[in-house]
XYZ file of C-alpha atoms in Angstrom:
428
model
C 12.888 25.351 -0.667
C 10.327 22.495 -0.826
C 8.283 24.433 1.892
C 8.441 27.397 -0.096
C 7.090 24.937 -3.186
C 4.698 23.935 -1.153
C 3.758 27.196 -0.133
C 3.303 28.836 -3.500
C 1.260 26.068 -4.987
C -1.386 26.301 -2.634
C -1.626 30.096 -2.657
C -1.664 30.640 -6.127
C -4.505 27.805 -6.150
C -6.258 29.474 -3.413
C -6.021 32.930 -5.571
C -8.520 30.748 -7.969
C -6.135 31.312 -10.904
C -6.529 28.850 -13.850
C -3.928 25.849 -12.732
C -2.148 25.738 -15.941
C -1.289 29.088 -14.995
C -0.397 28.303 -11.487
C 1.875 25.545 -12.955
C 3.826 28.194 -15.036
C 3.852 31.171 -12.410
C 5.233 28.883 -9.892
C 8.351 27.397 -12.345
C 9.300 30.792 -13.466
C 9.000 32.323 -10.101
C 11.378 29.123 -8.889
C 13.620 30.238 -11.640
C 13.745 33.676 -10.644
C 14.865 32.975 -6.858
C 17.124 29.644 -6.701
C 18.594 29.918 -10.670
C 22.052 31.312 -11.645
C 21.051 30.202 -15.442
C 18.752 31.521 -17.833
C 16.765 28.355 -17.557
C 13.494 29.953 -18.130
C 14.612 30.394 -21.965
C 13.616 26.475 -22.622
C 9.626 26.463 -22.132
C 9.376 26.885 -25.638
C 11.561 23.947 -26.737
C 9.284 22.401 -23.677
C 5.989 23.582 -25.097
C 7.411 21.848 -28.437
C 8.370 18.805 -26.641
C 4.821 17.857 -25.226
C 2.851 18.881 -27.698
C 4.997 16.538 -30.194
C 5.124 13.528 -28.026
C 3.675 11.031 -29.937
C 2.033 8.774 -26.975
C 0.600 12.573 -25.704
C -0.835 13.062 -29.585
C -3.374 10.160 -28.588
C -5.483 12.236 -26.396
C -7.431 14.490 -29.118
C -8.159 11.369 -30.689
C -9.595 9.095 -27.371
C -11.523 13.120 -26.759
C -13.315 13.284 -30.056
C -14.181 9.521 -29.709
C -15.223 10.423 -26.931
C -17.772 13.674 -27.587
C -18.456 11.501 -30.988
C -20.744 8.683 -28.916
C -21.715 11.347 -26.466
C -23.607 13.869 -29.629
C -24.242 11.086 -31.512
C -27.100 9.760 -28.711
C -25.071 6.437 -28.814
C -25.264 5.623 -25.261
C -29.365 6.006 -25.312
C -29.228 2.581 -26.641
C -26.908 1.360 -24.551
C -28.790 2.838 -21.747
C -31.711 0.863 -22.573
C -29.923 -2.051 -23.368
C -27.957 -2.823 -19.847
C -31.958 -1.549 -17.988
C -33.150 -4.628 -19.651
C -30.644 -6.702 -18.271
C -29.812 -5.528 -14.621
C -32.555 -3.749 -13.397
C -34.478 -6.283 -11.996
C -31.747 -6.124 -9.054
C -32.721 -3.999 -6.029
C -32.131 -0.810 -7.135
C -33.456 -1.247 -10.537
C -32.225 1.289 -12.554
C -28.989 2.350 -10.960
C -27.779 -0.761 -11.576
C -27.794 -0.280 -15.135
C -26.422 3.612 -14.495
C -22.810 1.441 -13.151
C -23.528 -1.124 -16.438
C -23.922 1.345 -18.845
C -20.946 3.801 -17.479
C -18.641 0.677 -17.743
C -19.722 -0.324 -21.027
C -19.550 3.799 -22.003
C -15.823 4.030 -20.236
C -14.672 1.236 -22.710
C -14.767 3.180 -25.553
C -14.499 7.098 -25.042
C -11.895 7.506 -21.977
C -13.524 10.481 -20.003
C -14.538 10.627 -16.986
C -16.569 13.778 -17.683
C -18.408 12.204 -21.250
C -19.083 9.143 -19.570
C -21.184 10.647 -16.702
C -22.746 13.544 -19.141
C -23.902 10.625 -21.641
C -25.893 8.725 -18.713
C -26.684 11.384 -16.701
C -28.662 13.066 -19.959
C -30.473 9.078 -20.273
C -30.889 8.648 -16.934
C -31.895 11.494 -14.651
C -35.420 11.460 -16.311
C -36.351 8.029 -14.950
C -35.912 9.335 -11.344
C -38.761 10.882 -10.712
C -41.068 8.567 -13.518
C -39.916 5.451 -11.607
C -39.573 6.914 -8.156
C -36.503 6.606 -7.329
C -34.175 8.385 -3.948
C -33.008 11.353 -5.960
C -29.737 11.352 -4.136
C -28.679 7.622 -4.284
C -29.276 7.579 -7.988
C -27.580 11.056 -9.037
C -24.986 10.136 -6.749
C -25.043 6.142 -8.670
C -24.411 8.548 -12.080
C -21.578 10.620 -10.407
C -19.872 7.419 -9.276
C -20.079 5.460 -12.538
C -18.700 7.957 -14.841
C -15.348 7.996 -12.595
C -15.041 4.494 -14.537
C -14.338 6.362 -17.368
C -10.631 7.521 -16.138
C -9.752 3.519 -15.395
C -11.279 1.043 -17.633
C -9.429 0.899 -21.174
C -8.543 2.987 -23.500
C -8.352 5.709 -20.191
C -6.439 9.075 -21.032
C -5.280 9.867 -17.642
C -3.371 6.365 -17.467
C -2.250 7.210 -21.355
C -0.570 10.786 -19.499
C 1.063 8.401 -16.419
C 2.791 6.498 -19.505
C 3.575 9.947 -21.208
C 5.053 10.945 -17.556
C 6.634 7.853 -16.673
C 7.838 6.347 -19.705
C 5.623 3.068 -18.407
C 4.302 0.748 -20.969
C 0.628 1.905 -22.180
C -0.436 -1.603 -23.456
C 0.790 -2.884 -19.495
C -1.131 -0.261 -18.034
C -4.341 -1.057 -19.656
C -4.070 -4.651 -18.565
C -3.433 -3.442 -15.237
C -6.399 -1.737 -15.191
C -8.728 -4.200 -16.560
C -9.634 -6.377 -13.244
C -9.945 -3.484 -10.678
C -12.219 -1.692 -13.403
C -14.366 -4.486 -13.465
C -14.024 -4.525 -9.472
C -14.562 -1.421 -9.197
C -18.110 -1.544 -11.522
C -19.102 -4.516 -8.784
C -17.713 -3.259 -5.810
C -20.812 0.199 -7.402
C -23.108 -2.157 -7.804
C -22.582 -3.753 -4.456
C -22.835 -0.904 -2.610
C -26.517 -0.165 -4.637
C -27.420 -3.939 -3.145
C -26.369 -2.928 0.326
C -27.937 -0.198 0.699
C -31.323 -0.689 -1.185
C -31.400 -3.904 1.072
C -31.187 -2.139 4.261
C -33.397 0.352 3.234
C -35.721 -0.690 0.049
C -37.417 2.124 0.035
C -34.703 3.912 -1.921
C -34.395 1.672 -4.992
C -37.417 2.605 -6.894
C -39.191 0.479 -9.293
C -37.446 -2.550 -10.474
C -37.929 -2.835 -14.480
C -38.663 -6.537 -15.691
C -37.944 -8.004 -19.068
C -38.143 -10.941 -21.649
C -35.702 -13.468 -22.329
C -36.664 -12.528 -26.127
C -36.478 -9.166 -25.148
C -32.361 -8.755 -23.098
C -31.031 -10.719 -26.166
C -32.600 -8.285 -28.995
C -31.275 -5.271 -27.090
C -27.962 -7.267 -27.199
C -27.728 -5.317 -30.507
C -27.020 -2.048 -28.832
C -23.941 -3.029 -27.229
C -22.280 -4.638 -30.186
C -21.224 -1.459 -31.766
C -19.437 0.040 -28.446
C -17.713 -3.767 -28.032
C -16.283 -3.870 -31.097
C -14.918 -0.119 -30.723
C -13.577 -1.289 -27.617
C -12.086 -4.925 -29.369
C -10.425 -2.513 -32.241
C -9.079 0.284 -29.806
C -7.832 -1.668 -27.222
C -7.377 -5.102 -28.815
C -4.798 -3.283 -31.547
C -3.054 -1.781 -28.916
C -2.797 -5.170 -26.834
C -1.924 -7.378 -30.249
C 0.646 -4.406 -30.609
C -0.563 -3.957 -33.825
C -0.971 0.003 -33.641
C 0.450 2.217 -30.743
C -2.373 4.054 -28.767
C -1.981 6.827 -31.206
C -2.855 5.189 -33.874
C -5.504 3.060 -32.277
C -7.061 5.779 -31.107
C -7.655 6.736 -34.695
C -8.873 3.615 -35.522
C -11.526 3.959 -33.013
C -12.774 7.611 -34.243
C -12.474 5.586 -37.763
C -14.674 3.184 -36.435
C -17.361 5.459 -34.550
C -18.039 7.682 -37.873
C -18.596 4.765 -39.889
C -21.011 3.364 -36.674
C -22.449 6.778 -36.530
C -23.317 6.851 -40.117
C -24.907 3.331 -40.298
C -27.064 4.233 -38.028
C -28.355 6.866 -39.623
C -26.742 9.786 -36.909
C -23.977 11.217 -38.777
C -24.985 15.274 -39.385
C -22.315 18.010 -39.704
C -24.161 19.961 -36.825
C -23.448 16.881 -34.995
C -19.916 16.663 -36.372
C -19.351 20.515 -35.058
C -20.012 19.865 -31.310
C -18.010 16.896 -31.724
C -14.868 19.060 -32.571
C -15.551 22.097 -31.062
C -16.021 19.683 -27.933
C -12.597 18.262 -28.314
C -10.792 21.654 -29.234
C -11.865 22.763 -26.111
C -10.949 20.091 -24.093
C -7.447 19.400 -25.812
C -6.303 22.963 -25.323
C -7.072 22.708 -21.320
C -5.663 19.419 -21.186
C -2.320 20.609 -22.939
C -2.278 24.080 -21.147
C -2.112 22.123 -18.007
C 0.408 19.636 -19.200
C 2.754 21.945 -20.514
C 2.598 24.118 -17.086
C 3.149 20.702 -15.144
C 6.422 19.447 -17.710
C 7.633 23.445 -17.501
C 7.386 23.058 -13.535
C 8.754 19.567 -13.463
C 11.677 20.744 -15.514
C 12.408 23.738 -13.403
C 11.981 21.925 -10.212
C 14.458 19.344 -11.250
C 16.765 21.864 -12.633
C 17.158 23.525 -9.082
C 17.343 20.581 -6.775
C 13.645 20.637 -5.790
C 13.364 16.725 -7.029
C 16.679 15.953 -5.514
C 15.405 17.449 -2.050
C 12.344 15.601 -2.007
C 13.785 12.314 -2.713
C 16.756 13.126 0.293
C 14.060 14.084 2.514
C 11.774 11.450 2.247
C 15.243 8.667 2.800
C 15.959 10.480 5.624
C 12.510 10.397 7.445
C 13.565 6.758 8.079
C 10.000 5.156 7.905
C 8.418 1.683 6.430
C 7.776 1.848 3.509
C 4.195 0.480 4.043
C 3.719 4.136 6.403
C 4.958 6.466 3.591
C 2.968 4.498 1.320
C 0.032 5.282 3.657
C 1.019 8.965 3.993
C 1.254 9.445 -0.007
C -2.299 8.215 -0.309
C -3.616 10.530 2.482
C -1.736 13.058 0.068
C -4.072 12.503 -3.239
C -7.405 11.872 -1.163
C -6.599 15.549 1.143
C -5.256 17.305 -2.145
C -7.668 16.211 -4.237
C -10.679 17.655 -2.232
C -9.396 20.764 -3.933
C -7.531 20.012 -6.931
C -8.938 19.266 -10.370
C -7.859 15.549 -10.940
C -5.762 15.559 -14.095
C -3.398 18.925 -12.648
C -3.183 16.824 -9.720
C -1.804 14.057 -11.684
C 0.126 15.603 -14.171
C 1.446 18.113 -11.066
C 2.356 15.246 -8.837
C 3.491 12.153 -10.173
C 7.054 12.954 -11.476
C 7.921 13.903 -7.965
C 5.742 11.137 -6.320
C 7.098 8.558 -8.326
C 10.111 8.214 -8.595
C 9.456 7.745 -4.895
C 7.344 4.708 -4.904
C 9.741 3.185 -7.357
C 12.392 3.421 -4.697
C 10.322 2.307 -2.478
C 10.096 -1.005 -4.272
C 6.936 -0.633 -5.166
C 5.667 -1.219 -9.028
C 5.010 1.816 -11.337
C 2.663 -0.145 -13.173
C 0.922 -0.961 -10.022
C 1.156 2.925 -8.370
C -0.179 4.254 -11.723
C -3.214 1.760 -11.186
C -3.549 2.834 -7.683
C -2.926 6.862 -8.357
C -5.827 6.860 -11.130
C -8.407 5.011 -8.209
C -7.176 7.909 -5.644
C -7.854 10.789 -8.417
C -11.291 9.029 -9.112
C -11.801 9.393 -5.607
C -11.218 13.184 -6.005
C -13.553 13.337 -8.772
C -16.878 12.959 -6.727
C -15.813 14.296 -3.676
C -16.262 18.399 -2.579
C -15.745 20.375 -2.708
C -14.439 20.427 -6.690
C -15.456 17.025 -7.435
C -16.249 17.449 -11.382
C -18.186 15.262 -11.703
C -20.289 16.360 -9.268
C -20.739 19.713 -10.792
C -21.405 17.769 -14.455
C -24.594 15.409 -12.752
C -25.407 19.161 -11.100
C -25.267 20.543 -14.254
C -27.813 18.180 -16.018
C -30.227 18.269 -13.625
C -33.381 21.038 -13.896
C -33.432 22.017 -10.573
C -32.142 20.884 -6.826
C -29.214 21.805 -4.223
C -25.685 20.444 -5.058
C -25.917 18.845 -1.660
C -27.808 15.859 -2.799
C -25.557 14.471 -5.550
C -22.757 15.205 -2.956
C -24.774 12.864 -0.292
C -25.447 10.708 -2.804
C -21.971 9.933 -3.795
C -21.027 9.190 -0.204
C -21.347 5.409 0.305
C -19.565 4.989 -3.677
C -16.352 7.234 -2.000
C -16.651 4.305 0.481
C -16.660 1.559 -2.213
C -13.566 3.105 -3.701
C -12.236 3.121 -0.467
C -12.420 -0.536 0.021
C -10.687 -0.767 -3.821
C -7.625 1.054 -3.078
C -7.644 -1.095 -0.091
C -7.882 -4.042 -1.326
C -5.206 -2.393 -4.351
C -2.408 -2.219 -1.256
C -3.670 -5.738 0.025
C -3.624 -6.993 -3.493
C -1.730 -5.720 -5.837
C -1.326 -9.175 -7.959
C -4.789 -7.400 -8.718
C -3.519 -4.630 -10.923
C -0.334 -7.050 -12.067
C -1.550 -10.848 -12.733
C -2.735 -9.962 -16.306
C 0.497 -7.873 -17.438
C 2.532 -10.503 -16.138
C 1.393 -13.546 -17.452
C 0.319 -11.991 -21.009
C 4.052 -10.824 -20.926
C 5.363 -14.195 -20.453
């Protein structure tokens, strides 16, 4: 039965059927083949429950927050401020790509929105300052991955909903790994440009007065971060309420800067509808498939199979990591998360690992999938922002950052307290 599930999933994905439909079709096929009961009648209730989950209701608010910041042009000011503070380093504006991505991630929670915002502003600078195009593009794609790790992360909300984990604990656990990953990306740029300085392009210099004057462009995004994440940490708002506050704060900021218009608002709302619809369809499909697999005993069979393998927890964890790295090459990241987490997480917990720690590890693993071909979403986003050039440029440029991600994943496995220290201390 386990083999049939895996084979069915691979065949349907190979046929290029939309992922939400793949999950639903596989669930129907398994129910018809293995269940003596009419469990297909439960799909309506499953879809209703998924759409009314108080935690998942926060997703459209977080998506709208990212869309508002993307469409309003606030990212341009953020990029200019980061350029004044970071572009004197070897690698110049590539450090600004990472810094702006980290700052934007702290307000949007979306990898695609982060990569699109930074790429729109940064790509015109490549020829202007003589940067190596491949490495520069790779830094934008890699920086965008921070959007699903640094709070407020949509993917962590989904992981929390799938595993009944605390969102405040997940957000606390993501802070140190998020900062560490951003630093590792910058360190990668430093090392590459130290080995081959010609890749670094021109360094830009600014006076201290200009740097401090530019900080005003970072105040608004910082305010949104404190409003959203601060209210969650303080226990003053649920993730959904905090996301709504973030949208309200963003609207006020955009209005104060004179960038609020009906055209911009229409674009943001349309983008939110399309993205949320896609995500909800995948989530409903995954919930339905997980319900079917639980009903016919696939979940129990997987757990029993793992227990009978009689291998050390470290070895099993290595297999799980390899699974995510390999499957992530061929499967869209959100689909990979919602389809695998309900099955894999109970196994990881049974092995003695912390579910909060594993949530951060999963996000790091699917971040890697975002910048690895053939379906790395951020690679396509950055390529789509270019006016010309082959896709291979972005892929080659992202490879050093894939290595940096693997290093951080290794550090997470070796030192779990990188994720667990803050939740443990602040929870008392």
